[in-house]
PDB file of C-alpha atoms and ligand atoms in Angstrom:
ATOM      1  CA  MET A   1     167.577   7.920 179.633  1.00  0.00           C
ATOM      2  CA  LYS A   2     165.070   5.387 178.405  1.00  0.00           C
ATOM      3  CA  VAL A   3     165.070   4.393 174.741  1.00  0.00           C
ATOM      4  CA  MET A   4     161.722   5.263 173.107  1.00  0.00           C
ATOM      5  CA  GLU A   5     161.123   1.671 171.973  1.00  0.00           C
ATOM      6  CA  ASP A   6     161.429   0.522 175.583  1.00  0.00           C
ATOM      7  CA  GLU A   7     158.703   2.854 176.846  1.00  0.00           C
ATOM      8  CA  THR A   8     155.641   0.910 177.931  1.00  0.00           C
ATOM      9  CA  THR A   9     153.220   2.743 175.644  1.00  0.00           C
ATOM     10  CA  ILE A  10     150.240   1.365 173.723  1.00  0.00           C
ATOM     11  CA  LYS A  11     152.066   2.203 170.486  1.00  0.00           C
ATOM     12  CA  ASN A  12     155.036   0.026 171.482  1.00  0.00           C
ATOM     13  CA  TYR A  13     152.660  -2.681 172.748  1.00  0.00           C
ATOM     14  CA  PHE A  14     151.218  -2.983 169.239  1.00  0.00           C
ATOM     15  CA  LYS A  15     154.736  -2.991 167.755  1.00  0.00           C
ATOM     16  CA  LEU A  16     155.512  -5.974 170.006  1.00  0.00           C
ATOM     17  CA  ILE A  17     152.239  -7.666 168.945  1.00  0.00           C
ATOM     18  CA  ASN A  18     153.341  -7.150 165.343  1.00  0.00           C
ATOM     19  CA  ASP A  19     156.536  -9.058 166.251  1.00  0.00           C
ATOM     20  CA  GLU A  20     154.307 -11.791 167.745  1.00  0.00           C
ATOM     21  CA  LYS A  21     155.250 -10.940 171.318  1.00  0.00           C
ATOM     22  CA  LEU A  22     152.599 -10.572 174.019  1.00  0.00           C
ATOM     23  CA  CYS A  23     153.980  -8.335 176.749  1.00  0.00           C
ATOM     24  CA  ALA A  24     152.691  -6.396 179.725  1.00  0.00           C
ATOM     25  CA  ALA A  25     154.271  -3.412 181.379  1.00  0.00           C
ATOM     26  CA  GLN A  26     155.822  -4.382 184.690  1.00  0.00           C
ATOM     27  CA  CYS A  27     156.471  -2.028 187.570  1.00  0.00           C
ATOM     28  CA  THR A  28     160.131  -2.230 188.541  1.00  0.00           C
ATOM     29  CA  SER A  29     159.280  -1.152 192.114  1.00  0.00           C
ATOM     30  CA  CYS A  30     156.423  -3.491 193.105  1.00  0.00           C
ATOM     31  CA  ASN A  31     156.412  -5.973 190.140  1.00  0.00           C
ATOM     32  CA  GLU A  32     152.742  -5.248 189.312  1.00  0.00           C
ATOM     33  CA  LEU A  33     151.870  -6.336 185.755  1.00  0.00           C
ATOM     34  CA  ILE A  34     150.027  -3.592 183.880  1.00  0.00           C
ATOM     35  CA  LEU A  35     147.878  -4.498 180.874  1.00  0.00           C
ATOM     36  CA  PRO A  36     146.982  -2.479 178.837  1.00  0.00           C
ATOM     37  CA  PRO A  37     150.436  -0.998 179.449  1.00  0.00           C
ATOM     38  CA  ARG A  38     150.921   2.400 181.037  1.00  0.00           C
ATOM     39  CA  LEU A  39     153.892   4.603 181.776  1.00  0.00           C
ATOM     40  CA  PHE A  40     153.219   4.484 185.503  1.00  0.00           C
ATOM     41  CA  CYS A  41     152.128   1.853 188.007  1.00  0.00           C
ATOM     42  CA  PRO A  42     148.478   2.101 189.163  1.00  0.00           C
ATOM     43  CA  ASN A  43     149.444   0.087 192.258  1.00  0.00           C
ATOM     44  CA  CYS A  44     152.321   2.191 193.680  1.00  0.00           C
ATOM     45  CA  ASN A  45     152.482   5.210 191.309  1.00  0.00           C
ATOM     46  CA  SER A  46     156.085   4.406 190.334  1.00  0.00           C
ATOM     47  CA  LYS A  47     157.110   5.785 186.952  1.00  0.00           C
ATOM     48  CA  THR A  48     159.654   3.052 186.273  1.00  0.00           C
ATOM     49  CA  THR A  49     158.204   0.285 184.129  1.00  0.00           C
ATOM     50  CA  SER A  50     159.667  -2.229 181.712  1.00  0.00           C
ATOM     51  CA  TRP A  51     158.339  -4.895 179.337  1.00  0.00           C
ATOM     52  CA  LYS A  52     157.620  -8.369 180.633  1.00  0.00           C
ATOM     53  CA  ASN A  53     157.125 -11.217 178.147  1.00  0.00           C
ATOM     54  CA  LEU A  54     153.953 -13.198 178.855  1.00  0.00           C
ATOM     55  CA  SER A  55     153.427 -16.899 178.162  1.00  0.00           C
ATOM     56  CA  GLY A  56     150.162 -16.354 176.290  1.00  0.00           C
ATOM     57  CA  LYS A  57     148.566 -19.100 178.351  1.00  0.00           C
ATOM     58  CA  GLY A  58     145.346 -18.357 180.163  1.00  0.00           C
ATOM     59  CA  THR A  59     141.757 -19.304 180.886  1.00  0.00           C
ATOM     60  CA  LEU A  60     138.545 -18.091 179.345  1.00  0.00           C
ATOM     61  CA  ARG A  61     136.886 -15.679 181.739  1.00  0.00           C
ATOM     62  CA  SER A  62     133.974 -14.574 179.557  1.00  0.00           C
ATOM     63  CA  PHE A  63     133.029 -14.380 175.900  1.00  0.00           C
ATOM     64  CA  THR A  64     130.353 -13.110 173.554  1.00  0.00           C
ATOM     65  CA  VAL A  65     129.386 -13.800 169.956  1.00  0.00           C
ATOM     66  CA  ILE A  66     129.281 -10.706 167.767  1.00  0.00           C
ATOM     67  CA  HIS A  67     126.539 -10.859 165.123  1.00  0.00           C
ATOM     68  CA  ILE A  68     126.296  -7.170 164.288  1.00  0.00           C
ATOM     69  CA  ALA A  69     129.555  -5.250 163.920  1.00  0.00           C
ATOM     70  CA  GLY A  70     130.694  -1.823 162.790  1.00  0.00           C
ATOM     71  CA  THR A  71     131.577  -1.342 159.117  1.00  0.00           C
ATOM     72  CA  SER A  72     135.281  -2.244 159.620  1.00  0.00           C
ATOM     73  CA  TYR A  73     134.347  -5.706 160.923  1.00  0.00           C
ATOM     74  CA  ALA A  74     131.000  -6.264 159.193  1.00  0.00           C
ATOM     75  CA  ASP A  75     132.494  -8.934 156.910  1.00  0.00           C
ATOM     76  CA  ASP A  76     133.815 -10.900 159.911  1.00  0.00           C
ATOM     77  CA  VAL A  77     130.510 -11.689 161.648  1.00  0.00           C
ATOM     78  CA  PRO A  78     129.735 -13.866 163.430  1.00  0.00           C
ATOM     79  CA  TYR A  79     132.883 -13.959 165.577  1.00  0.00           C
ATOM     80  CA  ILE A  80     133.742 -14.503 169.222  1.00  0.00           C
ATOM     81  CA  VAL A  81     135.291 -11.866 171.468  1.00  0.00           C
ATOM     82  CA  ALA A  82     136.717 -13.221 174.696  1.00  0.00           C
ATOM     83  CA  ILE A  83     138.143 -11.953 177.943  1.00  0.00           C
ATOM     84  CA  VAL A  84     141.087 -14.142 178.915  1.00  0.00           C
ATOM     85  CA  LYS A  85     142.709 -14.236 182.338  1.00  0.00           C
ATOM     86  CA  LEU A  86     146.380 -14.783 181.616  1.00  0.00           C
ATOM     87  CA  ASP A  87     148.353 -17.177 183.809  1.00  0.00           C
ATOM     88  CA  GLU A  88     150.534 -14.247 184.923  1.00  0.00           C
ATOM     89  CA  GLY A  89     147.481 -12.414 186.312  1.00  0.00           C
ATOM     90  CA  PRO A  90     146.180  -9.674 184.008  1.00  0.00           C
ATOM     91  CA  SER A  91     143.122 -10.126 181.793  1.00  0.00           C
ATOM     92  CA  ILE A  92     142.927  -9.124 178.149  1.00  0.00           C
ATOM     93  CA  CYS A  93     140.249  -8.917 175.469  1.00  0.00           C
ATOM     94  CA  ALA A  94     140.766 -10.507 172.035  1.00  0.00           C
ATOM     95  CA  ARG A  95     139.031 -12.667 169.473  1.00  0.00           C
ATOM     96  CA  LEU A  96     138.705 -16.407 170.060  1.00  0.00           C
ATOM     97  CA  LEU A  97     139.258 -18.562 166.953  1.00  0.00           C
ATOM     98  CA  ASP A  98     138.843 -22.281 166.190  1.00  0.00           C
ATOM     99  CA  ILE A  99     135.421 -22.346 167.858  1.00  0.00           C
ATOM    100  CA  ASP A 100     132.333 -22.170 165.668  1.00  0.00           C
ATOM    101  CA  PRO A 101     130.635 -18.889 166.700  1.00  0.00           C
ATOM    102  CA  LEU A 102     127.295 -20.533 165.900  1.00  0.00           C
ATOM    103  CA  LYS A 103     128.062 -23.320 168.401  1.00  0.00           C
ATOM    104  CA  PRO A 104     129.268 -21.375 171.447  1.00  0.00           C
ATOM    105  CA  GLU A 105     128.202 -24.304 173.630  1.00  0.00           C
ATOM    106  CA  GLU A 106     131.421 -25.992 172.466  1.00  0.00           C
ATOM    107  CA  ILE A 107     133.482 -23.717 174.729  1.00  0.00           C
ATOM    108  CA  HIS A 108     132.965 -22.819 178.375  1.00  0.00           C
ATOM    109  CA  VAL A 109     134.188 -20.268 180.875  1.00  0.00           C
ATOM    110  CA  GLY A 110     137.314 -21.632 182.560  1.00  0.00           C
ATOM    111  CA  ALA A 111     138.587 -23.411 179.426  1.00  0.00           C
ATOM    112  CA  ALA A 112     142.331 -23.245 178.799  1.00  0.00           C
ATOM    113  CA  VAL A 113     143.292 -21.012 175.873  1.00  0.00           C
ATOM    114  CA  THR A 114     146.553 -19.931 174.333  1.00  0.00           C
ATOM    115  CA  ALA A 115     147.561 -16.743 172.534  1.00  0.00           C
ATOM    116  CA  ASP A 116     148.424 -16.672 168.868  1.00  0.00           C
ATOM    117  CA  PHE A 117     148.730 -13.998 166.204  1.00  0.00           C
ATOM    118  CA  GLU A 118     146.986 -13.583 162.885  1.00  0.00           C
ATOM    119  CA  GLU A 119     147.783 -11.352 159.952  1.00  0.00           C
ATOM    120  CA  ILE A 120     145.105  -8.830 159.046  1.00  0.00           C
ATOM    121  CA  ARG A 121     144.868  -5.848 156.747  1.00  0.00           C
ATOM    122  CA  SER A 122     145.577  -2.645 158.630  1.00  0.00           C
ATOM    123  CA  PRO A 123     142.377  -0.612 159.154  1.00  0.00           C
ATOM    124  CA  THR A 124     144.316   2.567 158.324  1.00  0.00           C
ATOM    125  CA  SER A 125     146.453   1.521 155.348  1.00  0.00           C
ATOM    126  CA  ASP A 126     146.868  -1.172 152.688  1.00  0.00           C
ATOM    127  CA  GLU A 127     149.576  -2.849 154.721  1.00  0.00           C
ATOM    128  CA  THR A 128     149.141  -5.951 156.805  1.00  0.00           C
ATOM    129  CA  MET A 129     149.648  -6.183 160.530  1.00  0.00           C
ATOM    130  CA  LYS A 130     149.398  -8.828 163.249  1.00  0.00           C
ATOM    131  CA  ARG A 131     146.731  -8.982 165.875  1.00  0.00           C
ATOM    132  CA  LEU A 132     146.474 -10.981 169.052  1.00  0.00           C
ATOM    133  CA  ILE A 133     143.949 -13.821 169.054  1.00  0.00           C
ATOM    134  CA  PHE A 134     143.305 -16.827 171.289  1.00  0.00           C
ATOM    135  CA  ARG A 135     142.652 -20.467 170.470  1.00  0.00           C
ATOM    136  CA  PRO A 136     141.573 -23.344 172.695  1.00  0.00           C
ATOM    137  CA  ALA A 137     144.728 -24.838 174.290  1.00  0.00           C
TER     138      ALA A 137
HETATM  139 ZN1   ZN B 201     154.270  -0.540 191.327  1.00  0.00          ZN
END
């Protein structure tokens, strides 16, 4: 039987992020990478998945500058949210740092980016947690 921590759930995905590991679920039947992770493969319907470590390297597919945010992120504006196509295939959404959000012309779609992790205050407690971010490579 599978150990709970090995299950490719969103909860375990965020535990891995907290350990500064970017992983996707991988189908053990057809090798499809599944991100966000699921417990089954959308490609072949197999229910056997495992974690696959990703390089964190990718290219900028799209981005937007957030000027008006919900109350939890109101103090962060302006900030950039990007969609990154990872070298391994899947795309993922995260913030893009080290680019001035008021000078978005300094970055362009197709630019190489790399994953990193930053410590933030948990939105649900006083503890800190890590979140995935990207920076220009
Ligand atoms: Zn599959």
